[in-house]
Short mmCIF file of C-alpha atoms and ligand atoms in Angstrom, two decimals:
data_model
loop_
_atom_site.label_atom_id
_atom_site.label_comp_id
_atom_site.label_asym_id
_atom_site.label_seq_id
_atom_site.Cartn_x
_atom_site.Cartn_y
_atom_site.Cartn_z
CA MET A 287 -224.16 -10.69 62.56
CA ILE A 288 -221.05 -11.93 60.78
CA ILE A 289 -220.68 -15.16 62.76
CA GLU A 290 -224.25 -16.17 61.91
CA ARG A 291 -223.62 -15.46 58.23
CA VAL A 292 -220.47 -17.61 58.28
CA LYS A 293 -222.34 -20.48 59.94
CA THR A 294 -225.32 -20.26 57.58
CA ASP A 295 -223.19 -20.03 54.46
CA PHE A 296 -221.09 -22.99 55.56
CA SER A 297 -224.17 -25.10 56.22
CA GLN A 298 -225.72 -24.20 52.88
CA LYS A 299 -222.56 -24.92 50.89
CA PHE A 300 -220.97 -27.78 52.75
CA GLY A 301 -223.50 -29.09 55.27
CA ASP A 302 -223.44 -29.10 59.08
CA HIS A 303 -220.57 -30.01 61.39
CA PHE A 304 -217.85 -27.43 61.37
CA ARG A 305 -215.65 -25.67 63.87
CA LEU A 306 -215.55 -21.92 64.21
CA PHE A 307 -212.46 -19.73 64.65
CA ALA A 308 -211.76 -16.02 64.81
CA ALA A 309 -208.61 -13.89 64.55
CA PRO A 310 -208.39 -10.15 65.22
CA GLY A 311 -206.79 -7.22 63.45
CA ARG A 312 -204.49 -5.00 65.51
CA LEU A 313 -203.75 -1.44 66.44
CA ASN A 314 -200.32 -0.24 67.44
CA ILE A 315 -199.98 2.38 70.14
CA ILE A 316 -196.40 3.15 69.21
CA GLY A 317 -193.30 1.52 67.67
CA GLU A 318 -193.68 1.73 63.91
CA HIS A 319 -191.23 0.16 61.45
CA THR A 320 -189.19 -1.02 64.40
CA ASP A 321 -190.20 -4.70 64.31
CA TYR A 322 -188.06 -5.74 61.34
CA ASN A 323 -185.21 -3.78 62.92
CA ASN A 324 -185.35 -6.01 66.02
CA GLY A 325 -186.79 -3.16 68.06
CA PHE A 326 -189.81 -2.64 70.33
CA VAL A 327 -193.49 -2.41 69.46
CA LEU A 328 -196.67 -1.89 71.48
CA PRO A 329 -199.60 -3.39 69.55
CA ALA A 330 -202.95 -4.75 70.74
CA ALA A 331 -205.55 -7.01 69.14
CA ILE A 332 -208.85 -5.31 68.36
CA ASP A 333 -212.47 -6.40 68.19
CA LYS A 334 -212.52 -6.32 64.40
CA LYS A 335 -211.94 -9.86 63.20
CA VAL A 336 -211.97 -12.54 60.54
CA TYR A 337 -214.35 -15.44 61.29
CA LEU A 338 -213.86 -18.88 59.79
CA ALA A 339 -215.95 -22.07 59.69
CA ILE A 340 -213.93 -25.12 58.72
CA ARG A 341 -214.13 -28.91 58.43
CA PRO A 342 -211.59 -31.49 57.26
CA THR A 343 -212.51 -33.34 54.05
CA GLY A 344 -210.36 -36.42 54.51
CA ASP A 345 -208.54 -35.81 51.21
CA HIS A 346 -206.02 -33.26 49.90
CA MET A 347 -208.39 -30.68 48.44
CA ALA A 348 -208.89 -27.31 50.12
CA THR A 349 -212.04 -25.42 49.11
CA ILE A 350 -212.46 -21.94 50.53
CA TYR A 351 -215.40 -19.59 50.08
CA ALA A 352 -214.80 -15.87 50.72
CA ILE A 353 -218.23 -14.50 51.59
CA ASP A 354 -217.36 -10.84 51.19
CA LEU A 355 -216.04 -11.37 47.66
CA ASN A 356 -218.49 -14.13 46.76
CA GLU A 357 -215.55 -16.12 45.43
CA THR A 358 -214.58 -19.77 45.89
CA VAL A 359 -211.17 -21.32 45.27
CA SER A 360 -210.15 -24.96 45.34
CA PHE A 361 -206.65 -26.33 45.32
CA ASP A 362 -204.71 -29.45 46.15
CA VAL A 363 -202.73 -28.69 49.32
CA ASN A 364 -199.85 -30.81 48.04
CA LYS A 365 -199.46 -29.03 44.72
CA HIS A 366 -198.08 -25.67 43.70
CA GLN A 367 -200.56 -22.97 42.58
CA ASP A 368 -199.68 -19.77 40.82
CA GLN A 369 -203.08 -18.63 39.63
CA LEU A 370 -204.77 -17.83 42.94
CA PRO A 371 -206.61 -14.56 43.62
CA GLN A 372 -204.75 -12.29 46.04
CA TRP A 373 -206.83 -13.17 49.12
CA ALA A 374 -206.33 -16.92 48.61
CA LYS A 375 -202.56 -16.51 48.65
CA TYR A 376 -202.73 -15.99 52.41
CA PRO A 377 -204.28 -19.35 53.38
CA PHE A 378 -202.32 -21.05 50.61
CA GLY A 379 -199.10 -19.44 51.92
CA VAL A 380 -199.87 -20.60 55.46
CA ILE A 381 -200.31 -24.20 54.23
CA LYS A 382 -197.07 -24.05 52.23
CA GLU A 383 -195.11 -22.60 55.13
CA MET A 384 -196.51 -25.32 57.39
CA GLN A 385 -195.28 -27.92 54.92
CA LYS A 386 -191.83 -26.30 54.87
CA ALA A 387 -191.85 -26.78 58.64
CA ARG A 388 -192.52 -30.52 58.01
CA LEU A 389 -196.13 -30.32 59.12
CA GLU A 390 -198.82 -32.11 57.15
CA PRO A 391 -202.02 -30.11 56.84
CA GLN A 392 -204.77 -32.00 54.97
CA GLY A 393 -207.69 -30.90 52.83
CA PHE A 394 -210.65 -28.94 54.21
CA THR A 395 -213.69 -26.90 53.29
CA ALA A 396 -213.90 -23.42 54.78
CA VAL A 397 -216.02 -20.27 54.70
CA PHE A 398 -214.89 -16.91 56.03
CA SER A 399 -215.93 -13.30 56.43
CA GLY A 400 -214.80 -10.39 58.53
CA ASP A 401 -215.18 -6.77 59.53
CA ILE A 402 -211.58 -5.56 59.38
CA PRO A 403 -211.51 -2.94 56.64
CA ALA A 404 -208.89 -3.93 54.06
CA GLY A 405 -206.17 -1.37 53.41
CA ALA A 406 -206.85 0.55 56.62
CA GLY A 407 -203.60 -0.53 58.26
CA LEU A 408 -205.44 -2.78 60.74
CA SER A 409 -203.73 -5.95 59.50
CA SER A 410 -206.60 -7.71 57.84
CA SER A 411 -204.06 -9.89 56.04
CA ALA A 412 -202.35 -10.97 59.27
CA ALA A 413 -205.78 -11.82 60.69
CA LEU A 414 -206.57 -13.94 57.64
CA GLU A 415 -203.25 -15.75 57.95
CA SER A 416 -203.63 -16.36 61.65
CA VAL A 417 -207.23 -17.54 61.53
CA PHE A 418 -206.24 -20.20 58.98
CA ALA A 419 -203.05 -21.10 60.87
CA VAL A 420 -204.85 -21.54 64.18
CA ALA A 421 -207.77 -23.43 62.60
CA ILE A 422 -205.59 -25.80 60.56
CA ASN A 423 -203.31 -26.36 63.53
CA THR A 424 -206.31 -27.25 65.69
CA ILE A 425 -208.40 -29.42 63.37
CA PHE A 426 -205.40 -31.50 62.27
CA GLY A 427 -203.79 -31.58 65.71
CA LEU A 428 -200.45 -30.31 64.34
CA GLY A 429 -199.23 -29.18 67.75
CA VAL A 430 -197.63 -25.92 66.60
CA ASP A 431 -197.07 -23.41 69.40
CA LYS A 432 -198.22 -19.80 69.14
CA LEU A 433 -194.82 -18.32 68.39
CA LYS A 434 -194.10 -20.76 65.61
CA MET A 435 -197.54 -20.04 64.22
CA ALA A 436 -196.78 -16.31 64.16
CA HIS A 437 -193.56 -17.08 62.25
CA ILE A 438 -195.38 -19.31 59.77
CA CYS A 439 -197.86 -16.49 59.10
CA GLN A 440 -195.09 -13.92 58.74
CA MET A 441 -193.32 -16.13 56.21
CA ALA A 442 -196.59 -16.63 54.30
CA GLU A 443 -196.70 -12.85 53.95
CA HIS A 444 -193.06 -12.67 52.80
CA HIS A 445 -193.26 -15.48 50.27
CA TYR A 446 -196.83 -15.36 49.01
CA ALA A 447 -197.85 -11.70 49.38
CA GLY A 448 -194.41 -10.25 48.67
CA VAL A 449 -194.22 -7.97 51.72
CA LYS A 450 -191.14 -8.47 53.87
CA CYS A 451 -193.02 -7.54 57.02
CA GLY A 452 -191.83 -7.84 60.58
CA ILE A 453 -193.52 -10.05 63.18
CA MET A 454 -195.71 -7.44 64.90
CA ASP A 455 -199.05 -7.95 63.13
CA GLN A 456 -199.11 -11.73 63.22
CA PHE A 457 -197.83 -11.76 66.80
CA ALA A 458 -200.55 -9.35 67.94
CA SER A 459 -203.28 -11.28 66.13
CA ILE A 460 -202.20 -14.54 67.78
CA PHE A 461 -201.07 -13.36 71.23
CA GLY A 462 -203.60 -10.57 71.80
CA LYS A 463 -205.17 -10.28 75.25
CA LYS A 464 -208.38 -8.50 76.18
CA ASP A 465 -207.77 -4.98 77.57
CA HIS A 466 -203.99 -5.33 77.23
CA ALA A 467 -201.33 -4.04 74.87
CA ILE A 468 -198.32 -6.23 74.18
CA ARG A 469 -194.87 -4.78 74.64
CA LEU A 470 -192.89 -6.99 72.33
CA ASP A 471 -189.13 -7.06 72.06
CA CYS A 472 -188.65 -8.12 68.45
CA GLN A 473 -185.05 -9.13 69.12
CA THR A 474 -185.66 -11.70 71.85
CA LEU A 475 -189.43 -12.10 71.23
CA GLU A 476 -189.95 -11.66 74.94
CA PHE A 477 -193.17 -9.87 75.65
CA GLU A 478 -195.17 -8.36 78.44
CA TYR A 479 -198.88 -7.58 78.62
CA PHE A 480 -199.64 -3.98 79.59
CA PRO A 481 -203.12 -3.20 80.92
CA ILE A 482 -204.61 -0.51 78.72
CA ASN A 483 -206.20 1.69 81.24
CA THR A 484 -206.52 5.10 79.71
CA GLY A 485 -208.61 6.59 82.54
CA ASP A 486 -210.57 9.57 81.29
CA HIS A 487 -209.04 9.16 77.84
CA SER A 488 -209.76 6.91 74.89
CA LEU A 489 -207.97 5.70 71.84
CA PHE A 490 -209.78 5.96 68.54
CA LEU A 491 -208.78 5.43 64.96
CA ALA A 492 -209.41 7.78 62.06
CA ASP A 493 -209.30 6.07 58.68
CA THR A 494 -208.14 8.23 55.76
CA ARG A 495 -209.80 5.74 53.38
CA VAL A 496 -206.77 5.94 51.12
CA LYS A 497 -204.11 3.38 50.42
CA HIS A 498 -201.47 4.55 48.03
CA SER A 499 -200.19 1.96 45.64
CA LEU A 500 -196.61 2.59 46.79
CA ALA A 501 -197.29 0.97 50.13
CA SER A 502 -195.74 -2.48 49.73
CA SER A 503 -192.86 -1.57 47.39
CA GLU A 504 -191.83 1.36 49.59
CA TYR A 505 -192.10 -0.88 52.64
CA ASN A 506 -189.53 -3.28 51.22
CA ILE A 507 -187.31 -0.33 50.24
CA ARG A 508 -187.35 1.02 53.84
CA ARG A 509 -186.33 -2.38 55.07
CA MET A 510 -183.41 -2.44 52.64
CA GLU A 511 -182.34 1.08 53.59
CA CYS A 512 -182.17 0.06 57.25
CA GLU A 513 -180.18 -3.06 56.35
CA LYS A 514 -177.77 -0.95 54.36
CA GLY A 515 -177.35 1.43 57.30
CA ILE A 516 -176.59 -1.31 59.77
CA GLN A 517 -174.18 -2.99 57.38
CA LEU A 518 -172.13 0.22 57.06
CA ILE A 519 -172.23 0.98 60.79
CA SER A 520 -171.21 -2.54 61.76
CA ASN A 521 -167.93 -2.08 59.86
CA HIS A 522 -167.07 0.36 62.67
CA LEU A 523 -169.10 -1.13 65.50
CA PRO A 524 -168.98 -4.91 65.02
CA HIS A 525 -171.24 -5.56 68.04
CA ALA A 526 -174.08 -3.74 66.27
CA ARG A 527 -176.09 -6.41 64.51
CA SER A 528 -179.29 -4.43 64.09
CA LEU A 529 -180.48 -0.87 64.71
CA ARG A 530 -181.82 -2.13 68.00
CA ASP A 531 -178.23 -2.23 69.31
CA LEU A 532 -177.77 1.50 68.66
CA SER A 533 -178.96 4.75 70.20
CA PRO A 534 -179.54 8.01 68.31
CA GLU A 535 -176.20 9.32 69.74
CA LYS A 536 -174.28 6.24 68.61
CA ILE A 537 -175.25 6.66 64.98
CA LYS A 538 -174.58 10.42 64.75
CA PRO A 539 -170.88 10.04 63.82
CA PHE A 540 -171.92 8.07 60.72
CA LYS A 541 -174.17 10.72 59.26
CA THR A 542 -171.90 11.54 56.32
CA GLU A 543 -170.96 7.98 55.57
CA LEU A 544 -174.57 6.78 55.60
CA GLY A 545 -175.78 9.76 53.59
CA SER A 546 -179.38 10.68 52.98
CA PRO A 547 -181.91 9.08 53.24
CA VAL A 548 -180.24 6.07 54.94
CA PHE A 549 -179.09 8.17 57.91
CA GLU A 550 -182.57 9.62 58.50
CA ARG A 551 -184.12 6.14 58.30
CA CYS A 552 -181.70 4.78 60.89
CA GLU A 553 -182.04 7.84 63.11
CA TYR A 554 -185.82 7.49 63.10
CA VAL A 555 -185.69 3.81 64.11
CA THR A 556 -183.32 4.42 67.03
CA GLU A 557 -185.47 7.32 68.25
CA GLU A 558 -188.69 5.32 67.89
CA ASN A 559 -187.29 2.51 70.04
CA ASP A 560 -186.63 5.08 72.76
CA ARG A 561 -190.14 6.41 72.41
CA VAL A 562 -191.70 2.95 72.86
CA LEU A 563 -189.84 2.40 76.12
CA LYS A 564 -190.75 5.89 77.37
CA SER A 565 -194.37 5.30 76.37
CA CYS A 566 -194.51 2.10 78.41
CA GLU A 567 -193.13 3.95 81.44
CA ALA A 568 -195.69 6.69 80.91
CA MET A 569 -198.53 4.16 80.67
CA GLU A 570 -197.41 2.52 83.89
CA LYS A 571 -197.46 5.89 85.64
CA GLY A 572 -200.74 6.92 84.04
CA ASP A 573 -198.91 9.86 82.46
CA PHE A 574 -201.04 10.28 79.35
CA ARG A 575 -199.58 13.67 78.45
CA LYS A 576 -196.19 12.00 78.07
CA LEU A 577 -197.66 9.11 76.08
CA GLY A 578 -199.35 11.60 73.77
CA GLU A 579 -196.10 13.54 73.34
CA MET A 580 -194.40 10.32 72.26
CA MET A 581 -197.16 9.64 69.74
CA PHE A 582 -196.76 13.08 68.15
CA GLY A 583 -192.99 12.54 68.07
CA SER A 584 -193.50 9.20 66.36
CA HIS A 585 -195.62 10.78 63.65
CA GLU A 586 -193.13 13.55 63.01
CA GLY A 587 -190.35 10.99 62.59
CA LEU A 588 -192.45 8.75 60.34
CA SER A 589 -193.42 11.70 58.19
CA LEU A 590 -190.14 13.63 57.96
CA LYS A 591 -187.39 11.07 58.52
CA TYR A 592 -188.88 7.73 57.53
CA ASN A 593 -191.02 9.25 54.80
CA VAL A 594 -193.94 6.81 54.98
CA SER A 595 -196.76 9.27 55.66
CA CYS A 596 -198.95 10.99 53.07
CA PRO A 597 -200.90 14.29 52.89
CA GLU A 598 -204.10 12.65 54.17
CA LEU A 599 -202.44 11.24 57.30
CA ASP A 600 -200.46 14.44 57.89
CA LEU A 601 -203.60 16.54 57.75
CA LEU A 602 -205.44 14.37 60.29
CA VAL A 603 -202.50 14.50 62.71
CA LYS A 604 -201.90 18.22 62.23
CA THR A 605 -205.59 18.99 62.81
CA ALA A 606 -205.74 16.71 65.85
CA LYS A 607 -202.69 18.43 67.32
CA SER A 608 -204.41 21.82 67.12
CA LEU A 609 -207.52 20.67 69.03
CA PRO A 610 -208.18 20.92 72.77
CA GLY A 611 -208.47 17.52 74.44
CA VAL A 612 -206.15 15.71 72.03
CA LEU A 613 -203.09 14.32 73.82
CA GLY A 614 -201.51 12.43 70.96
CA SER A 615 -202.02 11.39 67.36
CA ARG A 616 -199.94 9.57 64.77
CA MET A 617 -200.17 7.47 61.64
CA MET A 618 -200.37 3.77 62.36
CA GLY A 619 -199.03 0.73 60.50
CA GLY A 620 -196.96 0.62 57.33
CA GLY A 621 -198.08 4.05 56.13
CA PHE A 622 -199.05 5.68 52.79
CA GLY A 623 -202.68 5.67 53.92
CA GLY A 624 -204.73 3.77 56.45
CA CYS A 625 -205.51 5.10 59.92
CA THR A 626 -204.25 7.52 62.51
CA ILE A 627 -204.44 6.51 66.16
CA ASN A 628 -205.54 9.24 68.56
CA LEU A 629 -205.42 9.63 72.31
CA VAL A 630 -208.21 11.97 73.34
CA GLU A 631 -209.98 13.11 76.52
CA ASN A 632 -213.38 11.43 76.64
CA SER A 633 -215.16 14.73 77.16
CA ALA A 634 -213.63 16.14 73.95
CA MET A 635 -214.18 13.07 71.76
CA GLU A 636 -217.22 14.21 69.80
CA ASP A 637 -215.85 17.71 69.16
CA VAL A 638 -212.54 16.25 68.00
CA LYS A 639 -214.25 13.92 65.54
CA THR A 640 -216.38 16.75 64.18
CA ALA A 641 -213.35 18.99 63.69
CA LEU A 642 -211.33 16.23 62.01
CA ASP A 643 -214.23 15.43 59.73
CA HIS A 644 -214.63 19.08 58.83
CA SER A 645 -211.03 19.74 57.90
CA TYR A 646 -210.59 16.43 56.05
CA LEU A 647 -213.75 16.94 54.06
CA LYS A 648 -212.68 20.46 53.16
CA GLN A 649 -209.26 19.36 51.98
CA PHE A 650 -209.96 15.98 50.36
CA GLY A 651 -213.67 16.09 49.52
CA LYS A 652 -214.56 13.06 51.66
CA SER A 653 -214.97 12.17 55.30
CA PRO A 654 -212.63 9.98 57.31
CA VAL A 655 -214.18 6.97 59.05
CA PHE A 656 -213.81 6.77 62.82
CA TYR A 657 -213.45 3.52 64.73
CA ASN A 658 -213.78 3.19 68.48
CA VAL A 659 -212.00 -0.05 69.18
CA CYS A 660 -212.09 -2.46 72.07
CA ILE A 661 -208.95 -4.42 72.85
CA SER A 662 -209.66 -8.10 72.46
CA ASP A 663 -208.19 -11.59 72.77
CA GLY A 664 -206.05 -13.15 70.05
CA ALA A 665 -206.92 -15.85 67.54
CA GLY A 666 -208.69 -18.98 68.69
CA GLU A 667 -211.69 -21.27 68.48
CA ILE A 668 -215.05 -19.79 69.38
C1 LIG B 860 -196.84 -3.38 58.61
C2 LIG B 860 -196.01 -4.63 58.81
C3 LIG B 860 -195.48 -4.73 60.24
C4 LIG B 860 -194.79 -3.43 60.67
C5 LIG B 860 -195.65 -2.23 60.33
C6 LIG B 860 -194.93 -0.94 60.56
O1 LIG B 860 -198.01 -3.43 59.37
O2 LIG B 860 -196.76 -5.79 58.51
O3 LIG B 860 -194.61 -5.83 60.36
O4 LIG B 860 -193.52 -3.34 60.11
O5 LIG B 860 -196.10 -2.24 58.98
O6 LIG B 860 -194.65 -0.78 61.89
#
C-alpha cells in the first residue's frame, strides 16, 4: 500500500512525527482547452493520488525524497535553484509562488509517492503541486484559501514547468468532491458540484501509453493561436474579451480575416463551451445518450479543428464509436497521447475493453491500459 510505504520511508530517513497529505489526479468529462479561454470545464478528482509525509525542520532547508524515482533533492527555500530535476521543479515552484504572494514557507523534510501514471493526461503534475501547496499551507499555518492555492499551483506550472496551463487541473485536484464532477466557469471561477450518477453506465479511461514530445510546446502554441483570434475579433467586437464571450455564429463572419488554423481553433473553443453546458443539462436529466453525443463531438473537434489528437487516440475513439454499448468517447486532457474517457453501458464494459484492446494491439503492437476510476475528494490531510 502506497501510504504505508510513504510512512515507512519517512520514518527510516527522517524519524517519526510527520503529517500525511494526499492530492488526487483528475479526469475531465468534457470541456477541453476551454479553461485558458475563460470557458467551461467539467472535471472530477479521481482516486489516483500523490501521498506526502512532511515535517518542518525549523530552518530554511527543504529535503524531499521521491520514492518512485529513488531520488532526493535538498535546497534552501530562500535561494534560487536552476539545477533541479524536473519533478522537483513542482514543489520548488509552489514555494517560490508562495513567496511571490508574500507568504513565508519554511524548511521541511518530505517523502512522497503516488499511483497517478505520469504522462497519461491525469494531471500527475497538478497533484504534485497541490499536495505540496496544501501541506505547506497547513504545517506553517499560512492561511491561504483553496482558490488562491489553485492559482499558486497554476503559476508554478507556468513559471517552473513552462506550460501555460489553465486552472482546471489544479482546481479539480484541490476542490474535488467524492462522487461529484465540478462544473467550473473559468471566467468567474464560480463552480457547482454535479452528482455523477451514471445509472447503468460507467466512465472508464483507456490509456494509449504514448505521450508525444510535442505536447507542451503545441499546448502553448494553441493558447497563442486563441489569443491571436480574440485580439483580431475584438477589433470589431470590443466587448469580446475572450472566446468565452462568443458563440460559433458570432465568429463566422471573421473566418477569412482569422485565416486557418486560427479560425478553426476559435470555432472549436466556442463549440466546446456549448457542449459543456449541454452536457450538464443532459447529466441533470439523466440523458446519457446526449452526454455521449457531446463527448464524440468534443473528440471530433479536438482532432480535426484543434488538432491536438494523435493516431493512437483517434483509433481508440473510432473503435469505441463502432461498438454496441458505447455512448461516448473522446480524448482527455492536453492531447498528443494520454487517455480517452469512455461512457459505456455496464453490461457491455468487458466486451468493449476486449475490442479496444484487440484493435489497438493490432494497429500499434501494444495494449492500452484501462482504468476504472472512482471520483474522490480533493487534496487534504489524511
Ligand atoms: C492540460 C492543462 C489544462 C487544460 C487541459 C486541456 O491538462 O493543464 O489546464 O488546458 O490540458 O483541457
